[in-house]
Structures are given as C-alpha cells and as structure tokens.
Tab-separated table of C-alpha atoms and ligand atoms in Angstrom:
chain	number	residue	atom	x	y	z
A	1	MET	CA	-3.784	-8.096	-29.310
A	2	ALA	CA	-0.527	-8.954	-27.637
A	3	LEU	CA	-1.017	-11.440	-24.864
A	4	PHE	CA	1.873	-10.035	-22.924
A	5	GLY	CA	1.731	-6.291	-23.546
A	6	LYS	CA	3.559	-3.943	-21.228
A	7	SER	CA	1.775	-1.878	-18.617
A	8	LYS	CA	3.025	1.547	-17.514
A	9	ASN	CA	5.014	0.151	-14.629
A	10	ASN	CA	6.875	-2.055	-17.100
A	11	SER	CA	5.525	-5.338	-15.822
A	12	ALA	CA	3.794	-7.544	-18.336
A	13	GLU	CA	0.015	-7.712	-18.507
A	14	VAL	CA	-0.424	-11.405	-18.603
A	15	ASN	CA	-3.300	-13.689	-19.156
A	16	PRO	CA	-2.991	-15.971	-16.124
A	17	ALA	CA	-4.803	-18.773	-17.957
A	18	VAL	CA	-1.812	-19.294	-20.257
A	19	LEU	CA	0.992	-18.287	-17.921
A	20	PRO	CA	3.299	-21.200	-17.158
A	21	VAL	CA	3.462	-22.094	-13.475
A	22	HIS	CA	7.044	-23.340	-13.730
A	23	ILE	CA	9.675	-22.084	-16.184
A	24	GLY	CA	13.116	-23.615	-16.668
A	25	ILE	CA	15.921	-21.682	-18.331
A	26	ILE	CA	19.174	-23.113	-19.667
A	27	MET	CA	21.320	-19.990	-19.320
A	28	ASP	CA	23.559	-20.667	-22.310
A	29	GLY	CA	25.743	-18.600	-24.633
A	30	ASN	CA	27.938	-16.611	-22.228
A	31	GLY	CA	31.178	-17.814	-23.804
A	32	ARG	CA	30.089	-16.986	-27.356
A	33	TRP	CA	28.883	-13.566	-26.241
A	34	ALA	CA	32.349	-12.810	-24.843
A	35	LYS	CA	34.141	-14.246	-27.861
A	36	LYS	CA	32.166	-12.018	-30.224
A	37	ARG	CA	33.480	-9.034	-28.299
A	38	GLY	CA	37.077	-10.250	-28.004
A	39	LEU	CA	36.629	-10.631	-24.240
A	40	PRO	CA	37.638	-13.523	-21.945
A	41	ARG	CA	34.873	-16.083	-21.321
A	42	LYS	CA	34.583	-14.970	-17.732
A	43	ALA	CA	33.343	-11.567	-18.928
A	44	GLY	CA	30.491	-13.450	-20.581
A	45	HIS	CA	29.678	-15.188	-17.311
A	46	SER	CA	29.564	-11.846	-15.457
A	47	ALA	CA	27.251	-10.427	-18.108
A	48	GLY	CA	25.123	-13.589	-17.886
A	49	ALA	CA	24.862	-13.163	-14.107
A	50	LYS	CA	23.356	-9.697	-14.648
A	51	THR	CA	20.800	-11.147	-17.027
A	52	PHE	CA	19.970	-13.801	-14.437
A	53	ARG	CA	19.185	-11.089	-11.905
A	54	LYS	CA	17.018	-9.135	-14.346
A	55	ILE	CA	15.041	-12.097	-15.686
A	56	THR	CA	14.512	-13.623	-12.235
A	57	ARG	CA	12.994	-10.366	-10.991
A	58	TYR	CA	10.846	-10.141	-14.083
A	59	CYS	CA	9.518	-13.690	-13.685
A	60	SER	CA	8.613	-12.906	-10.095
A	61	ASP	CA	6.943	-9.606	-11.129
A	62	ILE	CA	4.700	-11.225	-13.703
A	63	GLY	CA	3.552	-13.964	-11.350
A	64	ILE	CA	5.623	-17.026	-12.254
A	65	LYS	CA	5.480	-19.409	-9.293
A	66	TYR	CA	8.595	-21.506	-9.956
A	67	LEU	CA	11.722	-20.665	-11.914
A	68	THR	CA	14.560	-23.153	-12.363
A	69	VAL	CA	17.782	-21.806	-13.829
A	70	TYR	CA	20.633	-24.007	-15.007
A	71	ALA	CA	23.816	-22.339	-13.753
A	72	PHE	CA	26.433	-25.126	-13.684
A	73	SER	CA	26.140	-28.723	-14.848
A	74	THR	CA	27.838	-31.856	-13.545
A	75	GLU	CA	29.727	-31.821	-16.862
A	76	ASN	CA	30.909	-28.213	-16.596
A	77	TRP	CA	33.800	-29.235	-14.274
A	78	LYS	CA	35.639	-30.442	-17.363
A	79	ARG	CA	36.152	-26.836	-18.542
A	80	PRO	CA	39.609	-25.250	-18.103
A	81	GLN	CA	40.448	-24.744	-14.409
A	82	ASP	CA	40.686	-21.012	-14.927
A	83	GLU	CA	37.087	-20.823	-16.197
A	84	VAL	CA	35.779	-23.079	-13.407
A	85	ASN	CA	37.549	-20.863	-10.847
A	86	SER	CA	36.069	-17.707	-12.251
A	87	LEU	CA	32.595	-19.272	-12.202
A	88	MET	CA	33.047	-20.299	-8.549
A	89	ASN	CA	34.139	-16.741	-7.671
A	90	LEU	CA	31.151	-15.349	-9.475
A	91	PHE	CA	28.800	-17.714	-7.616
A	92	LYS	CA	30.329	-16.616	-4.345
A	93	SER	CA	29.883	-12.911	-4.965
A	94	TYR	CA	26.329	-13.533	-6.173
A	95	LEU	CA	25.370	-15.537	-3.176
A	96	GLU	CA	26.783	-12.830	-0.952
A	97	GLU	CA	25.203	-9.806	-2.634
A	98	ALA	CA	22.605	-10.278	-5.309
A	99	LEU	CA	20.589	-12.961	-3.643
A	100	ALA	CA	20.020	-10.628	-0.693
A	101	ASP	CA	18.187	-8.415	-3.199
A	102	PHE	CA	15.648	-11.120	-3.848
A	103	LYS	CA	14.437	-10.581	-0.314
A	104	ASP	CA	12.445	-7.550	-1.480
A	105	ASP	CA	10.619	-9.773	-3.936
A	106	SER	CA	9.958	-12.472	-1.314
A	107	ILE	CA	11.762	-15.008	-3.486
A	108	VAL	CA	12.440	-18.428	-1.979
A	109	VAL	CA	15.925	-19.563	-3.008
A	110	ARG	CA	16.725	-23.241	-3.375
A	111	PHE	CA	19.679	-25.077	-4.858
A	112	ILE	CA	19.282	-28.264	-6.815
A	113	GLY	CA	22.291	-30.440	-7.536
A	114	ASP	CA	25.086	-32.099	-5.597
A	115	LYS	CA	26.440	-29.465	-3.215
A	116	SER	CA	29.156	-31.720	-1.832
A	117	GLN	CA	31.677	-30.833	-4.557
A	118	PHE	CA	31.667	-27.117	-3.791
A	119	SER	CA	34.025	-25.401	-1.353
A	120	GLU	CA	32.899	-25.064	2.240
A	121	ASP	CA	32.403	-21.297	1.804
A	122	LEU	CA	30.105	-21.808	-1.102
A	123	ARG	CA	28.172	-24.616	0.600
A	124	ASN	CA	27.631	-22.435	3.656
A	125	LEU	CA	26.410	-19.561	1.512
A	126	MET	CA	23.987	-21.892	-0.246
A	127	THR	CA	22.610	-23.158	3.055
A	128	GLU	CA	22.335	-19.606	4.451
A	129	ASN	CA	20.392	-18.492	1.403
A	130	GLU	CA	18.047	-21.459	1.639
A	131	GLU	CA	17.509	-21.041	5.367
A	132	SER	CA	16.948	-17.300	5.295
A	133	SER	CA	14.466	-17.446	2.413
A	134	LYS	CA	12.499	-20.592	3.200
A	135	ASP	CA	9.558	-18.880	4.908
A	136	ARG	CA	8.989	-16.300	2.185
A	137	ASP	CA	5.820	-16.516	0.140
A	138	GLY	CA	6.980	-15.457	-3.329
A	139	MET	CA	8.323	-17.275	-6.362
A	140	VAL	CA	10.467	-20.356	-5.769
A	141	LEU	CA	13.819	-19.952	-7.508
A	142	ASN	CA	15.721	-23.207	-8.004
A	143	ILE	CA	19.332	-22.600	-8.935
A	144	ALA	CA	20.751	-25.726	-10.550
A	145	MET	CA	24.409	-25.939	-9.560
A	146	ASN	CA	26.492	-29.045	-10.082
A	147	TYR	CA	23.205	-30.352	-11.367
A	148	GLY	CA	22.870	-33.234	-13.787
A	149	SER	CA	19.586	-34.964	-14.319
A	150	ARG	CA	21.141	-38.411	-14.706
A	151	ASP	CA	23.029	-37.892	-11.468
A	152	GLU	CA	19.764	-36.794	-9.831
A	153	ILE	CA	17.981	-39.944	-11.024
A	154	VAL	CA	20.828	-42.220	-9.873
A	155	ARG	CA	20.700	-40.554	-6.462
A	156	ALA	CA	16.933	-41.092	-6.309
A	157	VAL	CA	17.286	-44.776	-7.240
A	158	LYS	CA	19.922	-45.253	-4.524
A	159	ASN	CA	17.786	-43.543	-1.887
A	160	ILE	CA	14.688	-45.512	-2.866
A	161	SER	CA	16.647	-48.729	-2.718
A	162	ALA	CA	18.046	-47.825	0.717
A	163	ASP	CA	14.521	-47.074	1.962
A	164	VAL	CA	13.253	-50.399	0.660
A	165	LYS	CA	16.112	-52.122	2.439
A	166	ASN	CA	15.521	-50.328	5.739
A	167	GLY	CA	11.775	-51.053	5.566
A	168	ARG	CA	10.601	-47.447	5.165
A	169	LEU	CA	9.227	-48.374	1.738
A	170	SER	CA	7.975	-51.540	0.120
A	171	GLU	CA	8.535	-52.349	-3.552
A	172	ASP	CA	4.833	-51.764	-4.179
A	173	ASP	CA	5.197	-48.132	-3.107
A	174	ILE	CA	7.429	-47.427	-6.115
A	175	ASN	CA	5.533	-45.504	-8.750
A	176	GLU	CA	6.017	-42.355	-10.835
A	177	GLN	CA	4.947	-40.061	-8.001
A	178	LEU	CA	7.387	-41.696	-5.616
A	179	VAL	CA	10.281	-41.285	-8.042
A	180	SER	CA	9.353	-37.578	-8.414
A	181	ASP	CA	9.359	-37.299	-4.626
A	182	TYR	CA	12.977	-38.483	-4.490
A	183	LEU	CA	14.243	-35.890	-6.961
A	184	TYR	CA	15.693	-32.494	-5.975
A	185	THR	CA	12.462	-30.902	-7.219
A	186	ALA	CA	10.259	-32.962	-4.864
A	187	GLY	CA	6.938	-31.297	-4.163
A	188	GLN	CA	7.204	-28.878	-7.095
A	189	PRO	CA	5.187	-29.018	-10.307
A	190	ASP	CA	6.991	-30.138	-13.464
A	191	PRO	CA	8.213	-27.309	-15.708
A	192	ASP	CA	5.601	-26.152	-18.228
A	193	LEU	CA	8.131	-24.335	-20.359
A	194	ILE	CA	11.893	-24.666	-20.826
A	195	ILE	CA	13.668	-21.853	-22.631
A	196	ARG	CA	17.111	-22.339	-24.145
A	197	PRO	CA	18.804	-19.226	-25.455
A	198	SER	CA	21.878	-19.450	-27.726
A	199	GLY	CA	20.170	-21.539	-30.375
A	200	GLU	CA	21.264	-25.008	-29.241
A	201	TYR	CA	18.655	-27.732	-29.772
A	202	ARG	CA	19.520	-29.956	-26.841
A	203	ILE	CA	18.633	-30.551	-23.222
A	204	SER	CA	22.197	-31.026	-21.876
A	205	ASN	CA	21.159	-33.156	-18.885
A	206	PHE	CA	18.571	-30.688	-17.515
A	207	LEU	CA	15.355	-31.917	-15.805
A	208	LEU	CA	15.076	-35.090	-17.911
A	209	TRP	CA	12.428	-36.770	-15.772
A	210	GLN	CA	10.525	-33.561	-15.026
A	211	SER	CA	10.348	-32.418	-18.669
A	212	ALA	CA	8.386	-35.412	-20.004
A	213	TYR	CA	5.618	-33.038	-21.196
A	214	THR	CA	7.372	-29.685	-21.069
A	215	GLU	CA	7.121	-27.245	-23.970
A	216	PHE	CA	10.510	-26.204	-25.347
A	217	VAL	CA	11.316	-22.810	-26.785
A	218	ILE	CA	14.763	-22.381	-28.347
A	219	MET	CA	15.824	-18.796	-28.910
A	220	ASN	CA	18.747	-17.469	-30.898
A	221	LYS	CA	19.749	-14.721	-28.478
A	222	LEU	CA	22.817	-15.422	-26.356
A	223	TRP	CA	21.989	-15.377	-22.636
A	224	PRO	CA	23.793	-12.086	-21.786
A	225	ASP	CA	21.718	-10.376	-24.520
A	226	PHE	CA	18.434	-11.862	-23.294
A	227	GLU	CA	15.834	-9.190	-22.513
A	228	LYS	CA	12.485	-9.128	-20.758
A	229	SER	CA	10.959	-8.827	-24.231
A	230	ASP	CA	12.568	-12.176	-25.145
A	231	LEU	CA	10.858	-13.751	-22.169
A	232	ASP	CA	7.580	-12.187	-23.339
A	233	GLU	CA	8.187	-13.700	-26.758
A	234	ALA	CA	8.791	-17.147	-25.241
A	235	LEU	CA	5.585	-16.768	-23.213
A	236	ASN	CA	3.685	-15.826	-26.338
A	237	ILE	CA	4.985	-18.866	-28.183
A	238	TYR	CA	4.087	-21.033	-25.195
A	239	SER	CA	0.558	-19.636	-25.032
A	240	GLY	CA	-0.028	-20.767	-28.620
A	241	ARG	CA	1.029	-24.364	-27.992
A	242	ASN	CA	-1.490	-27.141	-27.785
A	243	ARG	CA	-0.496	-29.414	-24.914
A	244	ARG	CA	-2.023	-32.810	-25.452
A	245	TYR	CA	-0.160	-35.055	-22.980
A	246	GLY	CA	-0.700	-37.997	-25.279
A	247	GLY	CA	-4.425	-37.348	-25.646
A	248	VAL	CA	-6.262	-35.865	-28.605
B	1	IPE	C1	26.569	-21.014	-20.103
B	1	IPE	O1	27.317	-20.395	-21.088
B	1	IPE	C2	27.199	-20.926	-18.738
B	1	IPE	C3	27.678	-22.205	-18.207
B	1	IPE	C4	27.585	-23.344	-18.792
B	1	IPE	C5	28.320	-22.177	-16.909
B	1	IPE	P1	28.506	-21.139	-21.824
B	1	IPE	O2	29.760	-20.896	-21.059
B	1	IPE	O3	28.180	-22.563	-22.056
B	1	IPE	O4	28.548	-20.343	-23.198
B	1	IPE	P2	28.846	-20.957	-24.623
B	1	IPE	O5	27.845	-22.027	-24.855
B	1	IPE	O6	30.244	-21.465	-24.602
B	1	IPE	O7	28.654	-19.801	-25.550
B	2	IPE	C1	24.284	-26.328	-20.287
B	2	IPE	O1	25.107	-25.620	-21.131
B	2	IPE	C2	24.643	-26.027	-18.856
B	2	IPE	C3	24.383	-24.671	-18.419
B	2	IPE	C4	23.869	-23.692	-19.100
B	2	IPE	C5	24.726	-24.410	-17.050
B	2	IPE	P1	26.442	-26.239	-21.747
B	2	IPE	O2	27.059	-25.151	-22.542
B	2	IPE	O3	27.257	-26.861	-20.684
B	2	IPE	O4	25.867	-27.383	-22.681
B	2	IPE	P2	26.464	-28.036	-24.002
B	2	IPE	O5	27.878	-28.444	-23.692
B	2	IPE	O6	26.396	-27.001	-25.071
B	2	IPE	O7	25.561	-29.196	-24.299
B	3	MG	MG1	27.241	-23.509	-23.597
C-alpha cells in the first residue's frame, strides 16, 4: 500500500506518524532546465518560481508544519550581474503577488538570511510579508535569501559574544540549545528531511548546524520539473529511513 496515495481532492493521504515536521528544499537546477531548452537562465528561474508556489501549497495541504526553501545563497552574488538582477526582479514580483496568495492557506512567511544586502524595496516587501503573516496559524515557510549557514553561525557567535560582554549571558549559559536560539531558525525544530533536486550530492551551505541528524533525499529531477508526485516519492523514501541519532 502506498503510504502517500492520492485522495479525490488531490491532497495526499498521509500517515502522520512518518510525516516530517520540517522539510528543507534546495531549489536547484533552474539554469540547467533552461539550458536544455535553449532558453536564458532567467527563464529557468521563472519556471522554478512556479514550482515553488505549487510545492509550498502542497506541503501546507498535506500538513507539513515547517518548510524551508533555499532561494538565494550568500555565494550566489558571484553570478553574472544580469542573472542576479533578474533574480532580484523575480523576488520582487513574487513578494508583491504570489505571497499574498499564501494568505488563503494561513501560511506564515519568514525570511532567513542577511537582509541588509537587498535593495530597500525588497527589504520593505520582506518585512511587510513577515508582519502581515505573523499571526496566522498555518505552516511556517522560511524563505532563505542571502542565506549562508556559515554566515549564520558567525553571526550567532558574534551575538553570543556581545551578550556575554554586556552581561546578558554568562559563559556557562553557552550550550547547544543556546547556539540554536541565536540562529535565524530560533524556536523551530530542526529539519527532518532535506530534499535536493537536480542530482547534486552536496549541501551548499544550507542549514549546516540544523541538519546534524537530517535525512537527505537527492532527486534527479531539475527543480522546474519537480511535481507533487516527486515530493510524495521523497516522503516515501523518508518514511522508510531508520533514524538512529547515534543510538542503536
Ligand atoms: C537554483 O538553480 C537557483 C539559484 C541558485 C538561485 P541554479 O541557477 O543553481 O540552476 P543550475 O544549478 O545552474 O542548473
Ligand atoms: C544552492 O544552489 C543555492 C540555491 C539553490 C539557492 P547552487 O546552485 O548555488 O549550489 P552549487 O553552486 O551547485 O553548490
Ligand atoms: Mg545550481
């Protein structure tokens, strides 16, 4: 019997006992998708944005509590200016239109990463989205933008050190929980499952601290081709994993 069969209304029938609470997705493969079709890379990013919308809705429909999507890394600024510009334009139109859609699904929108490098327009849109969605009771969607896990950890170390200096913390307060509390994902459970489409076997600076015991599923589909059925497949693979956390 399929664990994640489809019901008539097209939402998955899931066994809540094996459903991950928190899923991370490295939305990769947009450029290769465009190249295969002889299109500019930005066409791949637009197609990837549509997939983002579809999969986010689906995760919310099937009862995922937290979804973290990797949209732009601290290293992605080194791409050609033209590509960076088209990504920034895409983010802007998404934050203006599509995110308003998530209202119907009660999705709480949060951004993780260093916002300070974005234009003022974009920063304001990010804040508006966070403010207007913060009291909703649905899935928490973390959009990782200008996110790098090493950068996140350095920031946490600096803030901890400042709080030790100003007396808010003592050195004895520093433990694993405290470090987690200084990350962008403070207060959220660690990801149970990270999915990377596009077939790359690497983490590319995503949730390094948080993924200590995360299950990884690498899929060969490029992100713009990713379907709800691919998410079901990842969930099925996840449900068959034996998570031991160092035990037996
Ligand atoms: C992911 O797709 C989107 C971003 C990193 C912004 P890529 O643009 O990395 O696509 P590939 O890996 O070149 O195919
Ligand atoms: C990771 O993909 C970042 C995002 C998907 C936003 P990259 O395409 O930047 O990663 P590498 O360069 O293949 O490691
Ligand atoms: Mg890539």
